[in-house]
Every structure is written in C-alpha cells, then in structure tokens.
Amino acid sequence: MDPVGIGGDPLEELKSFLRFPSISTQPEHAPDLASCAEWLWEKLTAIGLTAAIHSTPGSPVVLASSPHDPAKRTVLIYGHYDVQPPEPLAGWTTPPFEPRIENGRIHARGAADNKGQILAHILGVSETLREKGALPVNIIFLIEGEEEIGSPNLEAFLREHREELACDLVAISDTAMGPGNKAALTYALRGIAAMELLVRGPARDLHSGLFGGAVANPATVVARLVASLHDTDGRVLIPGFYDAVRPLEPWERAAAADLEKAAGGDDAIKELAGVIELSGEKGFTTIERIGARPTAEVNGIGGGYQGEGTKTVLPKEAFAKLTFRLVADQNPAVILAAAEEYLRAQTPPGILLEITTGHSGAAYQSDPNSTDGLAARKALKEAFGTEPLLLRDGGSIPILATLKEILGVDSYLLGLANPDCRIHSPNENMLIENFLGGIRMNKILLEELGKAS
Ligand code: BES
Ligand code: ZN
C-alpha cells in the first residue's frame, strides 16, 4: 500500500507522519524537517490538491489549495509539522519517534502537537473529495515548520504571499479539548514574550574563599533578579505590567466558573500537573489564572558548578531564560522593555547584565458568537456529541495576531488534543477517538462554513 496514497488507513498515515524527528529547535534536524515537508507535499498532492514547498531562511512552508471557485468562501487551515525536542529521553516508555498504539492512544512526540490534529483536517478534506468530488468551500492549507520556535520566518512569508493566501477565515486545530475531553472552542490564547538574561561578573571563575565577600556573585544576582519578578501573592512586580490587561467580562467569569466545575475543580488540575498544591496570583481562580491572566515564568536558570560534589567556585556568569505569557491588550515589545528597565535598575555595580529577547507574539481573541464561531461550535457538537465548552487557553500560537494583521481575518481554534496528552513532555499522546473525530469534524466544519457566507 502506498503510505501516502489516498484512502489508506488513517492511523498508518499518522504513524508515517510521526516517524520524522522534525525538531525545529535543533539545527541538526533540518534534513528531517525537509523530508517531513516533502511527505506532506506528497500527501496533499495525492488527495487532489495543488501543493508547493516554499523554502525560507529556516524550515520550509508547505502550501496546498483546492481549485479556486470565486462563488465559494475560502477557509485557510493552519498547522505545523515541527515538534518540540523529545528530551528528557529517559521519561519515554518507548522511543519518541517510533509511534506506539496502546489503550486507545497513539504515543509519539508530535502526536497531539500538532501532527495528529493537522492530519485529521487533511484526511477530512481527502474524504470529502473522495465522497463528493468537490469541497463546499475553497481550501488553503498553510503548514509551517517553525511554530515551536516562534515562527521567525512566517510573517515575511505571509506578507509575500498575502494574495495567494486571501481567505475568509482561518481554522486551526492546535489546542486542547476541554476538561473531561469534552469538545471545546478556544476563543482566546495568551501571547508570549521571551528574554534571556546573562549576568556577567568577574573575568574568570574565582576561588570562593579568596574572593567571596569581595565581589558580587553572578549566581546570587540572577537569583535575586528572578525572585524580584513576583510578590508573595503571585503578582508580577514589573511596573506597568498589568496596565493594558483587558478585564474579564462578567460572562467570561461565569464561563470560567462553569469550566472549573466541569474540570472537577482544582483537584483535577493538580492531578494533571502532578503537584500536591496549586499556586499563582491571588484573586483569580485557577482557570482564570491559566487562560486570562498574564504571567512571568522562569524556563531555565543556571551558572556555576553543576557536577558531583562541592566545588568552591564563584562563577563568572549565570543565566536565566524567561517568558511572559500575555493577554489582550498587552503589547509584547512594551512588556519586554518594561521588564528590561526593571531588571537593569536592580543590577548591582560590577555586574554586566546582557539581555537578549526571543520570540514574541501578542495574545489573540476571537468572537465565539460570530457566524463563523457558531459554525465552528456546530461542527464540534455534531462530531463529538456534546455542546462545546468555550475556553480561554494559556498556550500561545504567536502567528494568530499576525494572521489577523496581514490577512485581516479571524482564527477559530477547534482543539482536538486530549487534555492529558502530555504536550511538550515525555510520552506525548493523542486519543485515537479524538483523531478520528477530528476527521469527521473537518467534514462538518467545511459544510457549515460553506453555508455561512
Ligand atoms: N499547540 C501549542 C499551543 C497550545 C497548546 C495552545 C495547548 C493552547 C493549548 C503550540 O504548538 C505551542 O506550544 N506554542 C508555543 C509557542 C512558543 C514556542 C512561541 C507555546 O505556547 O509555548
Ligand atoms: Zn507546542
């Protein structure tokens, strides 16, 4: 059987897709990203679309479209074929790029984020074309290979191809279902702003006995800087951090409370996170803190001796990697500038603070009650059998705000990942029923969106 042919076993096709170690953050995997893009090109071509691979300064972008019928609406389906690194490898029951099916789930890096989800859409389009010979809307697939590193080349690509990408709306499955694996429309995602601090002190590592007490220790300084980000109530202390935050509407607080109940309260979230106690900003529920409030997080911190035993050293430098998760209407550049000013003001004499900024993207919100929002909700309901919950999710897809800016259209987030999919962690998995439900959902969605003109 042709592994990328039409009408093959959906799970076999997903397995082939998952075998590529398409890790965008590790340069040695560039050839795997290229092969994965080719696999997609073949697949999209085999189902009857016109596909092309576009090279960029980073990973290639795969575009595919159905013949353009001006009488029909156009739906752009966005997804990504790159994945997060599988590390720590010791956490995996079986190797991350050798997909394994067990207990109704397929396990592999990328199963949920985002290969299973985008493939469900491709297979939905394939089935409709096979069954009906034509689609109810014009389709454009835009599948990139750099989402997990902040889509550094996609904005330029969008600008260059804006005419070819003209559409009425964007549909994306790159988020999770609601609590209890219930269907959900995600109407808001947080934005992100990343920065790395390098704290430099003495010209070389020093003997901590001979120099300790005489010079500032970079590891201590980095710890102080990181600790200065929050007060003991979990509020971020950077001046102006909350200034632009859009307050929660009463209906949103009510929706969050319903969700909290559906989620089984804090206990279920503790279980998912593997913690015995939750923590965060006072005055907001856990669901609100995750979806609707901005945060400052330390993603990595280090410096000094990391080996076995004691080494009496005063390190010459130390680092911290930070990300801020943002909500509407915070501006990532403004937040990064405010953070930099706040951190510099606390840096003691004799220490050089080097700051580099990383990927950023504004938060995104769409209206779940718009005509297309209602069409999306109907497709979820029919495919999964329950009235979809309305979610604000805490993760980010930084390109959403850019899609709005450049193409002028809204994005609707129809997440298919099971909440316990272990996204970005070892043993990432996707429930097979979600994957197959996603294929059904795509078919209904395109039908509904076709009517919504
Ligand atoms: N699919 C996720 C985003 C997501 C997951 C949103 C679950 C909501 C619920 C996406 O692939 C992702 O991980 N994005 C990164 C972006 C970053 C690397 C710029 C993120 O949120 O950390
Ligand atoms: Zn991800």
Coordinates of C-alpha atoms and ligand atoms in Angstrom, one line a residue:
M1 CA 0.0 0.0 0.0
D2 CA 1.2 3.5 -0.8
P3 CA 1.8 5.0 2.6
V4 CA 0.9 8.5 1.4
G5 CA -1.8 7.4 -1.1
I6 CA -5.5 8.2 -0.9
G7 CA -7.8 6.1 1.2
G8 CA -5.1 4.4 3.3
D9 CA -5.6 3.6 7.0
P10 CA -5.6 6.9 8.8
L11 CA -3.6 5.5 11.7
E12 CA -0.9 4.1 9.4
E13 CA -0.7 7.5 7.8
L14 CA -0.4 9.2 11.2
K15 CA 2.4 6.8 12.1
S16 CA 4.4 7.6 9.0
F17 CA 4.0 11.4 9.7
L18 CA 5.1 10.8 13.3
R19 CA 8.3 9.0 12.4
F20 CA 10.0 12.2 11.2
P21 CA 12.0 13.8 14.1
S22 CA 11.1 17.2 12.8
I23 CA 12.5 19.1 15.8
S24 CA 12.8 22.8 14.7
T25 CA 14.9 24.0 17.6
Q26 CA 17.8 21.6 16.8
P27 CA 19.7 22.6 13.7
E28 CA 20.9 19.0 13.0
H29 CA 17.3 18.1 12.3
A30 CA 17.0 20.4 9.3
P31 CA 17.1 17.4 6.9
D32 CA 14.2 15.7 8.9
L33 CA 12.1 18.9 8.6
A34 CA 12.7 19.0 4.9
S35 CA 11.7 15.3 4.5
C36 CA 8.7 15.8 6.6
A37 CA 7.6 18.8 4.4
E38 CA 8.1 16.5 1.4
W39 CA 5.9 13.8 2.9
L40 CA 3.2 16.5 3.4
W41 CA 3.6 17.7 -0.1
E42 CA 3.1 14.1 -1.4
K43 CA 0.1 13.6 0.8
L44 CA -1.6 16.9 -0.1
T45 CA -0.9 16.2 -3.8
A46 CA -2.2 12.6 -3.6
I47 CA -5.6 13.8 -2.2
G48 CA -6.1 16.1 -5.2
L49 CA -4.8 19.5 -4.0
T50 CA -2.2 21.7 -5.7
A51 CA 0.7 21.7 -3.3
A52 CA 4.1 23.5 -3.1
I53 CA 7.0 23.6 -0.8
H54 CA 8.4 27.1 -0.2
S55 CA 11.9 27.4 1.2
T56 CA 12.5 30.1 3.8
P57 CA 15.7 31.0 5.7
G58 CA 14.5 28.3 8.1
S59 CA 12.2 25.4 7.7
P60 CA 10.1 25.1 4.5
V61 CA 6.5 26.2 4.4
V62 CA 4.0 23.8 2.8
L63 CA 1.1 25.3 0.9
A64 CA -1.8 23.5 -0.8
S65 CA -5.0 24.6 -2.2
S66 CA -8.1 23.4 -4.0
P67 CA -9.1 25.0 -7.3
H68 CA -10.4 28.5 -6.6
D69 CA -14.1 28.9 -7.1
P70 CA -15.0 32.6 -6.7
A71 CA -18.5 31.6 -5.7
K72 CA -17.3 29.8 -2.6
R73 CA -15.9 31.1 0.6
T74 CA -12.2 30.3 1.3
V75 CA -11.0 28.7 4.5
L76 CA -7.3 28.6 5.4
I77 CA -6.3 25.8 7.7
Y78 CA -3.1 26.4 9.5
G79 CA -1.0 23.9 11.3
H80 CA 2.7 23.0 12.0
Y81 CA 4.8 19.9 11.2
D82 CA 7.6 20.8 13.6
V83 CA 7.7 19.4 17.1
Q84 CA 9.3 20.2 20.4
P85 CA 12.5 18.3 21.4
P86 CA 11.7 14.9 22.9
E87 CA 14.1 15.4 25.9
P88 CA 14.3 14.1 28.6
L89 CA 14.5 10.8 26.7
A90 CA 14.6 8.8 29.9
G91 CA 11.0 9.8 30.5
W92 CA 9.7 7.9 27.4
T93 CA 8.3 4.4 27.7
T94 CA 9.2 3.8 24.1
P95 CA 11.3 5.9 21.7
P96 CA 9.6 9.3 20.8
F97 CA 9.8 8.8 17.0
E98 CA 8.6 5.2 17.0
P99 CA 4.8 5.6 17.3
R100 CA 3.1 3.1 19.6
I101 CA -0.6 2.4 20.0
E102 CA -1.8 1.5 23.4
N103 CA -5.1 1.8 25.2
G104 CA -6.7 3.8 22.5
R105 CA -3.9 6.3 22.3
I106 CA -1.1 6.9 19.8
H107 CA 2.1 7.8 21.6
A108 CA 4.9 9.8 19.9
R109 CA 6.4 13.3 20.0
G110 CA 4.1 15.5 17.9
A111 CA 1.1 13.1 18.2
A112 CA -1.1 15.9 19.6
D113 CA 1.1 18.9 18.9
N114 CA 0.4 19.2 16.0
K115 CA 0.7 16.2 13.6
G116 CA -2.4 14.3 14.7
Q117 CA -4.5 17.5 14.6
I118 CA -3.4 18.8 11.2
L119 CA -3.6 15.3 9.6
A120 CA -7.2 15.0 10.8
H121 CA -8.0 18.1 8.7
I122 CA -6.1 16.7 5.7
L123 CA -7.9 13.4 5.9
G124 CA -11.2 15.1 6.3
V125 CA -10.7 17.1 3.1
S126 CA -9.5 13.9 1.4
E127 CA -12.7 12.0 2.4
T128 CA -14.9 14.8 1.2
L129 CA -13.2 15.0 -2.1
R130 CA -13.4 11.2 -2.5
E131 CA -17.1 11.1 -1.5
K132 CA -18.3 14.2 -3.2
G133 CA -15.7 15.1 -5.8
A134 CA -15.7 18.7 -4.6
L135 CA -15.4 20.8 -1.4
P136 CA -18.1 23.1 -0.1
V137 CA -15.5 25.9 0.3
N138 CA -12.1 26.7 -1.2
I139 CA -9.4 25.3 1.0
I140 CA -5.8 26.5 1.6
F141 CA -3.5 24.5 3.8
L142 CA -0.7 26.5 5.4
I143 CA 1.6 24.2 7.3
E144 CA 4.8 25.6 8.7
G145 CA 7.9 24.0 10.3
E146 CA 8.8 26.7 12.8
E147 CA 5.9 27.1 15.2
E148 CA 7.7 25.7 18.2
I149 CA 10.4 28.3 17.8
G150 CA 8.1 31.3 17.4
S151 CA 7.6 31.3 13.6
P152 CA 10.5 33.6 12.9
N153 CA 10.1 33.4 9.1
L154 CA 6.3 33.1 8.7
E155 CA 5.5 36.8 8.9
A156 CA 7.6 37.6 5.9
F157 CA 6.1 34.7 4.1
L158 CA 2.6 35.9 4.8
R159 CA 3.4 39.3 3.5
E160 CA 5.0 37.9 0.4
H161 CA 2.1 35.5 -0.3
R162 CA -0.8 37.6 1.0
E163 CA -2.8 37.5 -2.3
E164 CA -2.4 33.7 -2.6
L165 CA -3.5 33.4 1.0
A166 CA -6.5 35.6 0.8
C167 CA -9.3 33.9 2.7
D168 CA -12.5 34.5 4.8
L169 CA -11.3 32.9 8.0
V170 CA -8.6 30.7 9.5
A171 CA -9.4 27.3 11.2
I172 CA -6.8 25.8 13.4
S173 CA -6.6 22.6 15.5
D174 CA -3.6 23.1 17.6
T175 CA -5.1 23.4 21.1
A176 CA -6.8 21.1 23.5
M177 CA -10.3 19.8 24.2
G178 CA -12.0 20.9 27.4
P179 CA -11.9 19.2 30.8
G180 CA -13.0 15.5 30.6
N181 CA -12.0 15.6 26.9
K182 CA -15.2 17.5 26.1
A183 CA -15.4 19.3 22.8
A184 CA -14.4 23.0 23.1
L185 CA -14.0 26.1 21.0
T186 CA -11.0 28.1 22.3
Y187 CA -11.7 31.8 21.8
A188 CA -8.6 33.2 23.4
L189 CA -4.9 32.3 23.6
R190 CA -2.2 34.0 25.5
G191 CA 0.6 35.8 23.8
I192 CA 4.2 35.4 24.6
A193 CA 7.4 37.4 25.1
A194 CA 10.7 35.8 25.7
M195 CA 14.0 37.1 27.1
E196 CA 17.3 35.7 28.3
L197 CA 19.4 37.2 31.0
L198 CA 23.2 36.7 31.1
V199 CA 24.7 38.1 34.2
R200 CA 28.4 38.6 33.9
G201 CA 30.7 39.3 36.8
P202 CA 34.5 38.6 37.2
A203 CA 36.6 37.9 34.2
R204 CA 37.0 34.3 35.2
D205 CA 35.7 31.8 37.7
L206 CA 37.2 32.7 41.1
H207 CA 38.1 30.8 44.3
S208 CA 35.1 31.5 46.6
G209 CA 37.4 31.6 49.6
L210 CA 39.9 34.0 48.3
F211 CA 37.3 36.3 46.6
G212 CA 34.0 35.5 48.3
G213 CA 32.8 38.6 50.2
A214 CA 34.7 40.9 47.9
V215 CA 32.9 40.7 44.6
A216 CA 29.2 40.3 43.5
N217 CA 28.4 36.7 42.8
P218 CA 26.5 36.4 39.4
A219 CA 24.6 33.4 40.6
T220 CA 23.2 35.3 43.5
V221 CA 22.4 38.3 41.3
V222 CA 20.5 36.1 38.8
A223 CA 18.6 34.5 41.7
R224 CA 17.7 38.0 43.1
L225 CA 16.5 39.2 39.7
V226 CA 14.3 36.2 39.1
A227 CA 12.9 36.4 42.7
S228 CA 12.1 40.1 42.1
L229 CA 9.6 39.3 39.4
H230 CA 6.8 38.3 41.8
D231 CA 5.5 39.4 45.2
T232 CA 4.3 36.8 47.7
D233 CA 0.7 37.0 46.3
G234 CA 2.0 35.9 42.9
R235 CA 1.6 39.3 41.3
V236 CA 4.2 40.4 38.8
L237 CA 6.1 43.4 40.1
I238 CA 7.3 44.9 36.9
P239 CA 5.9 48.4 36.8
G240 CA 3.1 48.8 34.3
F241 CA 2.9 45.0 33.7
Y242 CA -0.9 44.9 34.2
D243 CA -1.7 48.4 32.7
A244 CA -3.1 47.2 29.3
V245 CA -4.7 44.0 30.6
R246 CA -8.3 43.7 29.4
P247 CA -10.5 42.9 32.4
L248 CA -12.6 39.8 32.3
E249 CA -16.2 40.3 31.2
P250 CA -18.9 39.0 33.6
W251 CA -19.9 36.3 31.1
E252 CA -16.3 35.2 30.9
R253 CA -16.0 34.8 34.7
A254 CA -19.2 32.8 34.6
A255 CA -17.9 30.6 31.8
A256 CA -14.7 30.1 33.7
A257 CA -16.6 29.1 36.8
D258 CA -18.6 26.5 34.8
L259 CA -15.4 25.2 33.4
E260 CA -13.9 24.9 36.8
K261 CA -16.8 22.7 37.8
A262 CA -16.6 20.7 34.6
A263 CA -12.9 20.3 35.2
G264 CA -13.5 18.7 38.6
G265 CA -12.1 21.8 40.4
D266 CA -8.5 22.3 41.4
D267 CA -8.0 18.6 42.3
A268 CA -8.2 17.5 38.6
I269 CA -5.7 20.2 37.6
K270 CA -3.3 19.1 40.5
E271 CA -3.6 15.6 39.1
L272 CA -2.8 16.7 35.5
A273 CA 0.1 18.8 36.7
G274 CA 1.4 16.2 39.1
V275 CA 1.6 18.6 42.1
I276 CA 0.2 18.5 45.6
E277 CA -0.7 22.2 45.7
L278 CA -1.5 24.9 43.2
S279 CA 0.0 28.3 43.3
G280 CA -0.5 31.6 41.5
E281 CA -1.9 35.1 41.5
K282 CA -4.3 35.8 44.3
G283 CA -7.9 36.9 43.5
F284 CA -8.4 34.7 40.5
T285 CA -9.5 31.1 40.1
T286 CA -7.1 28.6 38.6
I287 CA -8.9 28.5 35.2
E288 CA -8.7 32.3 35.1
R289 CA -5.0 32.4 36.1
I290 CA -4.2 30.0 33.3
G291 CA -6.3 31.4 30.5
A292 CA -7.0 35.0 31.3
R293 CA -4.1 36.5 33.4
P294 CA -0.6 37.3 32.3
T295 CA 2.4 35.6 34.0
A296 CA 6.2 35.7 34.3
E297 CA 7.9 32.3 34.2
V298 CA 11.5 31.1 34.5
N299 CA 12.1 28.4 32.0
G300 CA 15.7 27.8 32.8
I301 CA 18.3 29.1 35.3
G302 CA 21.9 28.2 35.7
G303 CA 25.5 29.1 36.4
G304 CA 28.4 27.8 38.4
Y305 CA 29.4 24.3 39.2
Q306 CA 26.8 21.6 38.2
G307 CA 28.9 18.5 38.7
E308 CA 29.0 16.0 41.5
G309 CA 30.3 17.1 44.9
T310 CA 31.4 20.5 46.0
K311 CA 33.5 23.0 44.1
T312 CA 34.3 26.2 45.9
V313 CA 33.9 28.5 43.0
L314 CA 32.5 31.9 42.4
P315 CA 31.1 31.7 38.9
K316 CA 32.0 34.4 36.4
E317 CA 28.5 34.3 34.9
A318 CA 25.0 33.0 35.4
F319 CA 21.8 33.0 33.2
A320 CA 18.1 32.8 33.3
K321 CA 15.6 32.2 30.5
L322 CA 12.3 33.9 31.0
T323 CA 9.0 34.0 29.2
F324 CA 6.0 36.2 29.9
R325 CA 2.6 34.9 28.9
L326 CA 0.4 37.8 27.8
V327 CA -3.2 38.6 27.4
A328 CA -5.2 41.1 25.4
D329 CA -4.2 44.0 25.1
Q330 CA -0.6 43.8 26.3
N331 CA 2.0 44.6 23.8
P332 CA 5.0 42.2 23.8
A333 CA 7.5 44.9 22.9
V334 CA 6.2 47.2 25.7
I335 CA 6.4 44.3 28.2
L336 CA 9.9 43.4 27.3
A337 CA 11.1 47.0 27.6
A338 CA 9.4 47.4 31.0
A339 CA 11.0 44.1 32.2
E340 CA 14.4 45.2 31.0
E341 CA 14.2 48.6 32.7
Y342 CA 13.0 46.9 36.0
L343 CA 15.8 44.3 35.9
R344 CA 18.6 46.8 35.0
A345 CA 17.6 49.1 37.8
Q346 CA 18.3 46.3 40.3
T347 CA 21.6 45.1 38.8
P348 CA 24.4 45.9 41.3
P349 CA 27.6 47.7 40.3
G350 CA 30.3 45.4 38.9
I351 CA 27.8 43.2 37.2
L352 CA 27.1 43.4 33.5
L353 CA 23.5 42.4 32.5
E354 CA 23.2 41.2 28.9
I355 CA 19.6 40.8 27.7
T356 CA 18.6 39.1 24.5
T357 CA 15.0 39.0 23.5
G358 CA 13.4 35.9 21.9
H359 CA 10.2 35.0 20.1
S360 CA 7.2 37.1 20.9
G361 CA 3.6 37.4 19.8
A362 CA 0.5 39.2 21.1
A363 CA -2.4 37.4 22.6
Y364 CA -5.4 36.5 20.4
Q365 CA -9.1 36.6 20.9
S366 CA -11.9 35.8 18.5
D367 CA -15.7 36.0 19.0
P368 CA -17.3 32.6 19.7
N369 CA -20.7 34.1 18.9
S370 CA -19.8 35.4 15.4
T371 CA -21.4 33.5 12.4
D372 CA -18.2 31.5 11.9
G373 CA -17.8 31.0 15.6
L374 CA -21.3 29.4 15.7
A375 CA -20.5 27.3 12.6
A376 CA -17.4 26.0 14.4
R377 CA -19.4 25.2 17.5
K378 CA -21.9 23.3 15.4
A379 CA -19.2 21.2 13.8
L380 CA -17.7 20.4 17.2
K381 CA -21.1 19.5 18.6
E382 CA -22.0 17.2 15.7
A383 CA -18.6 15.5 15.6
F384 CA -18.3 14.9 19.3
G385 CA -21.9 14.8 20.5
T386 CA -21.7 17.5 23.3
E387 CA -22.3 21.2 23.3
P388 CA -18.8 22.7 23.0
L389 CA -17.3 24.5 26.0
L390 CA -15.9 27.9 25.5
L391 CA -12.3 28.1 26.6
R392 CA -9.5 30.6 27.1
D393 CA -6.3 28.6 26.9
G394 CA -3.0 29.5 28.3
G395 CA -0.7 28.4 25.5
S396 CA 0.3 30.6 22.5
I397 CA 0.3 30.4 18.8
P398 CA 2.1 33.7 18.1
I399 CA 1.2 33.9 14.4
L400 CA -2.5 34.4 15.2
A401 CA -2.2 38.1 15.8
T402 CA -0.1 38.4 12.6
L403 CA -2.6 36.5 10.5
K404 CA -5.2 39.0 11.6
E405 CA -3.0 41.9 10.8
I406 CA -1.8 40.7 7.4
L407 CA -4.8 38.8 6.1
G408 CA -7.4 40.7 8.0
V409 CA -9.3 37.6 9.1
D410 CA -10.2 35.8 12.4
S411 CA -8.9 32.5 13.5
Y412 CA -11.1 29.8 15.1
L413 CA -9.5 27.3 17.3
L414 CA -11.1 23.9 17.3
G415 CA -8.7 21.9 19.5
L416 CA -8.5 18.1 19.2
A417 CA -5.8 17.3 21.7
N418 CA -6.9 15.4 24.8
P419 CA -6.2 17.4 28.0
D420 CA -3.9 14.6 29.3
C421 CA -1.9 14.5 26.0
R422 CA 1.3 15.4 27.8
I423 CA 2.1 18.1 25.4
H424 CA 5.8 19.1 25.3
S425 CA 6.5 16.3 27.8
P426 CA 7.7 12.7 27.5
N427 CA 5.0 10.2 26.4
E428 CA 3.0 12.8 24.4
N429 CA 0.0 11.0 23.1
M430 CA -3.3 11.6 21.3
L431 CA -6.5 9.7 21.8
I432 CA -7.4 7.9 18.6
E433 CA -11.1 8.8 19.0
N434 CA -10.1 12.5 19.0
F435 CA -8.0 12.0 15.8
L436 CA -10.9 10.1 14.1
G437 CA -13.4 12.6 15.5
G438 CA -11.3 15.4 14.0
I439 CA -11.7 13.9 10.6
R440 CA -15.5 13.9 11.0
M441 CA -15.3 17.4 12.4
N442 CA -13.4 18.8 9.4
K443 CA -16.0 17.5 7.1
I444 CA -18.9 19.1 9.0
L445 CA -17.0 22.3 9.6
L446 CA -16.4 22.9 5.9
E447 CA -20.0 22.2 5.2
E448 CA -21.2 24.6 7.9
L449 CA -18.7 27.3 6.9
G450 CA -19.8 27.0 3.3
K451 CA -23.4 27.9 4.4
A452 CA -22.3 30.8 6.5
S453 CA -21.5 33.1 3.6
Ligands
BES1 N1 -0.1 23.9 20.2 C1 0.7 24.7 21.1 C2 -0.1 25.9 21.7 C3 -1.2 25.4 22.6 C4 -1.3 24.2 23.2 C5 -2.2 26.3 22.9 C6 -2.4 23.8 24.0 C7 -3.2 26.0 23.8 C8 -3.4 24.7 24.3 C9 1.8 25.3 20.3 O1 2.4 24.4 19.4 C10 2.9 25.8 21.3 O2 3.4 25.0 22.0 N2 3.3 27.0 21.2 C11 4.4 27.6 21.9 C12 4.8 28.8 21.3 C13 6.1 29.3 21.6 C14 7.2 28.3 21.4 C15 6.4 30.6 20.9 C16 4.0 27.8 23.4 O3 2.8 28.1 23.7 O4 4.8 27.6 24.2
ZN2 ZN 3.8 23.1 21.0

